[in-house]
Coordinates of C-alpha atoms in Angstrom, one line a residue:
X895 CA 9.0 -1.6 -11.5
X896 CA 12.0 -2.3 -9.3
X897 CA 9.9 -1.2 -6.3
X898 CA 7.5 -4.1 -6.9
X899 CA 10.3 -6.6 -6.3
X900 CA 11.6 -4.6 -3.3
X901 CA 8.1 -4.9 -1.7
X902 CA 8.3 -8.7 -2.1
X903 CA 11.4 -8.7 0.0
X904 CA 9.7 -7.6 3.1
X905 CA 7.3 -9.3 5.6
X906 CA 4.7 -8.2 8.1
X907 CA 7.4 -8.5 10.7
X908 CA 9.9 -5.6 11.0
X909 CA 13.1 -6.3 9.0
X910 CA 16.4 -4.4 8.9
X911 CA 16.1 -2.8 5.5
X912 CA 19.9 -2.5 4.8
X913 CA 20.4 -6.2 5.8
X914 CA 18.0 -7.4 3.2
X915 CA 19.5 -5.0 0.6
X916 CA 22.9 -6.6 1.4
X917 CA 21.5 -10.1 1.0
X918 CA 20.5 -9.1 -2.5
X919 CA 23.9 -7.5 -3.3
X920 CA 25.7 -10.6 -2.1
X921 CA 27.4 -9.6 1.2
X922 CA 28.1 -12.6 3.3
X923 CA 28.6 -11.6 6.9
X924 CA 26.8 -13.8 9.4
X925 CA 24.4 -11.1 10.5
X926 CA 23.4 -10.5 6.9
X927 CA 23.0 -14.2 6.2
X928 CA 21.0 -14.6 9.4
X929 CA 18.7 -11.8 8.3
X930 CA 18.2 -13.5 5.0
X931 CA 17.5 -16.8 6.7
X932 CA 14.9 -15.4 9.2
X933 CA 13.1 -13.5 6.4
X934 CA 13.2 -16.6 4.1
X935 CA 15.1 -14.6 1.5
X936 CA 18.4 -16.5 1.3
X937 CA 17.4 -17.5 -2.3
X938 CA 17.9 -13.9 -3.2
X939 CA 21.5 -13.9 -2.1
X940 CA 23.6 -12.1 -4.7
X941 CA 20.6 -11.8 -7.1
X942 CA 20.8 -8.0 -7.4
X943 CA 24.5 -7.6 -7.3
X944 CA 25.5 -4.1 -8.4
X945 CA 22.3 -2.3 -7.6
X946 CA 23.2 0.9 -5.7
X947 CA 21.9 1.5 -2.2
X948 CA 20.4 4.8 -3.4
X949 CA 18.1 3.0 -5.9
X950 CA 17.0 0.6 -3.2
X951 CA 16.3 3.4 -0.7
X952 CA 14.4 5.4 -3.3
X953 CA 12.2 2.3 -4.0
X954 CA 11.6 1.8 -0.3
X955 CA 10.7 5.5 0.2
X956 CA 8.2 5.1 -2.7
X957 CA 6.6 2.1 -1.1
X958 CA 6.3 3.9 2.3
X959 CA 4.7 6.9 0.5
X960 CA 2.2 4.5 -1.1
X961 CA 1.3 3.0 2.3
X962 CA 2.6 -0.5 1.5
X963 CA 5.6 -0.3 3.8
X964 CA 6.0 1.4 7.2
X965 CA 8.9 2.3 9.4
X966 CA 8.3 0.8 12.9
X967 CA 11.8 1.8 14.0
X968 CA 14.8 3.6 12.4
X969 CA 16.4 1.3 9.9
X970 CA 13.5 -1.1 9.9
X971 CA 10.7 -1.7 7.4
X972 CA 7.6 -3.9 7.6
X973 CA 4.7 -4.6 5.3
X974 CA 1.3 -2.9 6.1
X975 CA -2.0 -4.7 5.6
X976 CA -2.4 -2.7 2.4
X977 CA 1.1 -3.8 1.4
X978 CA 0.3 -7.5 2.1
X979 CA -2.7 -7.2 -0.2
X980 CA -0.5 -5.6 -2.8
X981 CA 2.1 -8.4 -2.4
X982 CA -0.6 -11.0 -3.1
X983 CA -1.6 -9.1 -6.2
X984 CA 2.0 -8.8 -7.4
X985 CA 2.7 -12.6 -6.9
X986 CA -0.2 -13.3 -9.2
X987 CA 0.9 -10.7 -11.8
X988 CA 4.7 -10.4 -11.7
X989 CA 7.2 -13.1 -12.9
X990 CA 8.4 -14.9 -9.8
X991 CA 12.0 -16.4 -9.9
X992 CA 12.3 -20.0 -9.0
X993 CA 16.0 -20.8 -9.6
X994 CA 17.9 -18.0 -7.9
X995 CA 19.5 -20.4 -5.5
X996 CA 22.0 -21.0 -8.3
X997 CA 23.6 -17.7 -7.3
X998 CA 24.8 -19.4 -4.1
X999 CA 26.2 -22.4 -6.0
X1000 CA 27.7 -21.1 -9.3
X1001 CA 29.4 -17.9 -10.5
X1002 CA 26.3 -17.0 -12.4
X1003 CA 27.4 -13.6 -13.6
X1004 CA 30.6 -14.9 -15.1
X1005 CA 28.9 -17.8 -16.8
X1006 CA 26.3 -15.6 -18.3
X1007 CA 29.0 -13.7 -20.2
X1008 CA 30.9 -16.8 -21.2
X1009 CA 27.7 -18.5 -22.3
X1010 CA 26.6 -15.5 -24.4
X1011 CA 30.0 -15.3 -26.1
X1012 CA 30.3 -19.1 -26.6
X1013 CA 26.9 -19.2 -28.3
X1014 CA 27.8 -16.3 -30.5
X1015 CA 31.1 -18.0 -31.5
X1016 CA 29.3 -21.2 -32.3
X1017 CA 26.6 -19.4 -34.3
X1018 CA 29.1 -17.5 -36.3
X1019 CA 31.2 -20.6 -36.8
X1020 CA 28.1 -22.5 -38.2
X1021 CA 28.0 -19.8 -40.9
X1022 CA 31.7 -19.7 -41.5
X1023 CA 31.8 -16.1 -40.4
X1024 CA 35.2 -15.0 -39.1
X1025 CA 34.7 -11.2 -38.6
X1026 CA 32.2 -10.0 -36.1
X1027 CA 32.0 -7.9 -32.9
X1028 CA 32.1 -10.2 -29.8
X1029 CA 29.4 -9.6 -27.2
X1030 CA 32.1 -8.8 -24.6
X1031 CA 35.4 -7.0 -24.9
X1032 CA 36.7 -8.6 -21.7
X1033 CA 40.0 -10.2 -22.7
X1034 CA 39.9 -12.8 -19.9
X1035 CA 36.4 -13.9 -21.0
X1036 CA 37.5 -14.0 -24.6
X1037 CA 40.6 -16.1 -23.8
X1038 CA 38.4 -18.6 -21.8
X1039 CA 36.0 -19.1 -24.7
X1040 CA 38.9 -19.4 -27.2
X1041 CA 40.4 -22.2 -25.2
X1042 CA 37.0 -23.9 -24.9
X1043 CA 36.3 -23.5 -28.6
X1044 CA 39.7 -25.1 -29.5
X1045 CA 39.0 -28.0 -27.2
X1046 CA 35.5 -28.7 -28.6
X1047 CA 36.1 -27.6 -32.2
X1048 CA 34.8 -30.4 -34.5
X1049 CA 32.0 -31.0 -37.0
X1050 CA 29.9 -32.2 -34.1
X1051 CA 30.1 -28.9 -32.1
X1052 CA 27.2 -27.1 -33.7
X1053 CA 24.8 -30.1 -33.4
X1054 CA 25.9 -30.7 -29.8
X1055 CA 25.2 -27.1 -28.8
X1056 CA 21.9 -27.1 -30.7
X1057 CA 21.0 -30.2 -28.8
X1058 CA 21.8 -28.6 -25.5
X1059 CA 19.8 -25.5 -26.3
X1060 CA 16.8 -27.3 -27.7
X1061 CA 16.7 -29.7 -24.8
X1062 CA 16.6 -26.8 -22.3
X1063 CA 14.1 -24.8 -24.3
X1064 CA 11.8 -27.8 -24.5
X1065 CA 11.5 -27.6 -20.7
X1066 CA 10.1 -24.0 -20.8
X1067 CA 6.7 -22.7 -21.7
X1068 CA 6.6 -20.7 -24.9
X1069 CA 6.9 -17.2 -23.6
X1070 CA 9.9 -18.0 -21.5
X1071 CA 11.6 -20.0 -24.2
X1072 CA 11.1 -17.0 -26.6
X1073 CA 12.5 -14.5 -24.1
X1074 CA 15.6 -16.7 -23.6
X1075 CA 16.2 -17.3 -27.3
X1076 CA 15.6 -13.7 -28.2
X1077 CA 18.1 -12.5 -25.7
X1078 CA 21.0 -14.4 -27.4
X1079 CA 23.4 -13.0 -29.9
X1080 CA 24.2 -15.0 -33.0
X1081 CA 24.9 -14.8 -36.7
X1082 CA 23.2 -11.7 -38.2
X1083 CA 21.1 -11.4 -35.0
X1084 CA 22.0 -9.0 -32.1
X1085 CA 20.4 -10.1 -28.9
X1086 CA 17.4 -8.0 -27.9
X1087 CA 17.6 -5.6 -25.0
X1088 CA 15.4 -5.7 -22.0
X1089 CA 13.5 -2.7 -23.4
X1090 CA 12.9 -4.5 -26.7
X1091 CA 11.9 -7.7 -25.0
X1092 CA 9.5 -5.7 -22.7
X1093 CA 7.8 -4.2 -25.7
X1094 CA 7.6 -7.6 -27.5
X1095 CA 6.2 -9.5 -24.5
X1096 CA 4.3 -6.7 -22.9
X1097 CA 6.2 -6.7 -19.6
X1098 CA 8.2 -4.0 -17.9
X1099 CA 12.0 -3.9 -18.5
X1100 CA 12.6 -4.7 -14.8
X1101 CA 10.4 -7.8 -15.0
X1102 CA 12.2 -8.9 -18.2
X1103 CA 15.5 -8.5 -16.3
X1104 CA 14.2 -10.7 -13.4
X1105 CA 13.0 -13.2 -16.0
X1106 CA 16.3 -13.3 -17.8
X1107 CA 18.2 -13.7 -14.5
X1108 CA 16.0 -16.6 -13.5
X1109 CA 16.1 -18.2 -17.0
X1110 CA 19.9 -18.1 -16.9
X1111 CA 19.8 -19.8 -13.5
X1112 CA 17.4 -22.4 -14.9
X1113 CA 19.7 -22.9 -17.8
X1114 CA 22.6 -23.4 -15.4
X1115 CA 20.5 -25.9 -13.4
X1116 CA 19.7 -27.8 -16.6
X1117 CA 23.3 -28.0 -17.7
X1118 CA 24.4 -29.3 -14.3
X1119 CA 22.0 -32.2 -14.8
X1120 CA 23.3 -32.8 -18.4
X1121 CA 27.1 -32.7 -17.7
X1122 CA 28.5 -34.2 -20.9
X1123 CA 27.9 -31.4 -23.5
X1124 CA 30.2 -28.6 -24.5
X1125 CA 28.3 -25.8 -22.7
X1126 CA 28.1 -27.9 -19.6
X1127 CA 31.9 -28.2 -19.8
X1128 CA 32.1 -24.4 -20.0
X1129 CA 30.0 -24.1 -16.8
X1130 CA 31.8 -26.8 -14.8
X1131 CA 34.8 -24.7 -13.5
X1132 CA 32.3 -22.1 -12.2
X1133 CA 30.3 -24.5 -10.0
X1134 CA 31.1 -24.1 -6.3
X1135 CA 31.6 -27.2 -4.1
X1136 CA 29.1 -25.7 -1.7
X1137 CA 27.6 -22.3 -0.9
X1138 CA 29.8 -21.8 2.2
X1139 CA 33.0 -19.6 1.8
X1140 CA 36.2 -21.5 1.4
X1141 CA 37.7 -20.6 4.8
X1142 CA 34.5 -21.3 6.6
X1143 CA 34.1 -24.6 4.8
X1144 CA 37.6 -25.7 5.9
X1145 CA 36.7 -24.8 9.5
X1146 CA 33.4 -26.8 9.2
X1147 CA 35.3 -29.8 7.7
X1148 CA 37.8 -29.8 10.6
X1149 CA 34.8 -29.6 13.0
X1150 CA 33.1 -32.6 11.3
X1151 CA 36.3 -34.6 11.7
X1152 CA 36.2 -34.2 15.4
X1153 CA 38.4 -31.2 16.1
X1154 CA 37.3 -28.9 18.9
X1155 CA 36.8 -25.2 18.3
X1156 CA 40.0 -24.5 20.3
X1157 CA 42.0 -27.0 18.3
X1158 CA 40.7 -25.5 15.0
X1159 CA 41.7 -22.0 16.2
X1160 CA 45.2 -23.2 17.1
X1161 CA 45.8 -25.3 13.9
X1162 CA 44.5 -22.6 11.5
X1163 CA 45.9 -19.7 13.5
X1164 CA 42.4 -18.1 13.7
X1165 CA 40.8 -16.2 16.5
X1166 CA 38.1 -18.1 18.4
X1167 CA 35.6 -15.5 17.2
X1168 CA 36.5 -16.3 13.6
X1169 CA 36.0 -20.0 14.1
X1170 CA 32.6 -19.4 15.6
X1171 CA 31.6 -17.0 12.7
X1172 CA 32.7 -19.8 10.3
X1173 CA 30.5 -22.3 12.0
X1174 CA 27.5 -20.0 12.1
X1175 CA 27.9 -19.4 8.4
X1176 CA 28.0 -23.1 7.8
X1177 CA 24.9 -23.6 10.0
X1178 CA 23.0 -21.0 8.0
X1179 CA 23.9 -22.4 4.6
X1180 CA 24.1 -26.1 5.4
X1181 CA 20.7 -27.6 6.3
X1182 CA 22.3 -30.8 7.5
X1183 CA 24.5 -29.0 10.0
X1184 CA 24.9 -31.2 13.2
X1185 CA 23.6 -28.7 15.8
X1186 CA 23.5 -31.4 18.5
X1187 CA 27.3 -31.6 18.6
X1188 CA 27.4 -28.0 20.0
X1189 CA 24.0 -27.6 21.6
X1190 CA 23.4 -29.8 24.6
X1191 CA 19.8 -31.0 25.4
X1192 CA 20.0 -29.0 28.7
X1193 CA 20.9 -25.8 26.8
X1194 CA 18.1 -26.3 24.3
X1195 CA 15.6 -26.8 27.1
X1196 CA 16.8 -23.6 28.8
X1197 CA 16.5 -21.6 25.6
X1198 CA 13.2 -23.1 24.7
X1199 CA 11.7 -22.3 28.1
X1200 CA 13.2 -18.7 28.1
X1201 CA 11.5 -17.8 24.8
X1202 CA 8.4 -19.9 25.0
X1203 CA 6.2 -16.8 25.1
X1204 CA 8.0 -15.2 22.1
X1205 CA 7.2 -17.3 19.1
X1206 CA 9.0 -15.0 16.6
X1207 CA 12.7 -15.7 17.1
X1208 CA 13.6 -12.3 15.5
X1209 CA 12.2 -10.8 18.6
X1210 CA 14.3 -12.8 21.0
X1211 CA 16.8 -10.8 23.0
X1212 CA 20.0 -12.2 24.2
X1213 CA 19.7 -10.3 27.5
X1214 CA 16.6 -12.4 28.4
X1215 CA 18.6 -15.6 28.6
X1216 CA 21.6 -13.8 30.1
X1217 CA 19.5 -13.1 33.1
X1218 CA 19.2 -16.8 33.9
X1219 CA 22.5 -18.0 32.3
X1220 CA 25.0 -15.1 32.6
X1221 CA 27.9 -17.1 31.4
X1222 CA 26.2 -18.2 28.1
X1223 CA 28.2 -17.2 25.0
X1224 CA 26.2 -15.4 22.3
X1225 CA 27.5 -18.0 19.8
X1226 CA 25.2 -20.7 21.3
X1227 CA 22.2 -18.4 21.4
X1228 CA 22.6 -17.5 17.7
X1229 CA 23.3 -21.2 16.8
X1230 CA 20.0 -22.2 18.6
X1231 CA 18.1 -19.5 16.6
X1232 CA 19.5 -20.9 13.4
X1233 CA 18.6 -24.4 14.3
X1234 CA 15.0 -23.4 15.1
X1235 CA 14.7 -21.5 11.9
X1236 CA 16.2 -24.3 9.8
X1237 CA 13.9 -27.0 11.3
X1238 CA 10.8 -24.8 11.1
X1239 CA 11.4 -24.7 7.3
X1240 CA 11.7 -28.5 7.0

């Protein structure tokens, strides 16, 4: 059930429920990214795009009713001892995604549609079939695949695509390879639905959906490492240079080249608050972020001493350090939290 995966989102520490929901649907404000970072759920960023809030809230209410989640404060949820035991059980039973970080690096949803259509086109082409219903009616997607097909059209196309597919499938254990293959549409074979695959492999439809999402991400990861084939070429334009948004990345590049925050704000005609938001986003999504260029040793010592008795940084309150450093900007407080979180994960 969907609720099973919702339960796996939460921890025994209180977490803002809507923030984690927004991580899953792909919203990218700094507060949401920070919530994902501190809960170790950034890998889920954009993985449940399109799921309505009502469905998430219904699942959470179901978990509270079951005694696996509790509400320590309005808007917050945390796992109960019984919920922690259930999480352990679910991690042993449910399929666990391992490649969802591709959602941060690639336009996964667009590639999934292009990939399905391209494989269908190649399959029909291999049987000289010219009349069939495409898997998508999106004219833009169809135009992209037509251009791709014209570029790669040759007697070698079918064996090249088969080589890519068989190379990838060889990396998967049998049940996963079968799920991936059976979900594809080709000549005289409509791809099976999640419900059909669930019956075939004795899983729930939601688990099959998670499995397919992860398999598509694993397929993308494999193609990125084998960049010379036709399907890898279809993927290439959808690969992002990095997970940071374009504007934030430009700010970060300017900062790395030695520009001060004030200079960046002036050159790019940005508010100082926007420049700082950009750098916080870069710090969350870039593990190699040079924190020391903004955080002095003295400030780090002050913050470390202030929160020495509060090991969980999600429980730190800015007011505590303001009492001893009233002029400190919140930006540096948050940046220090991000640094501590990043380095604790190393």
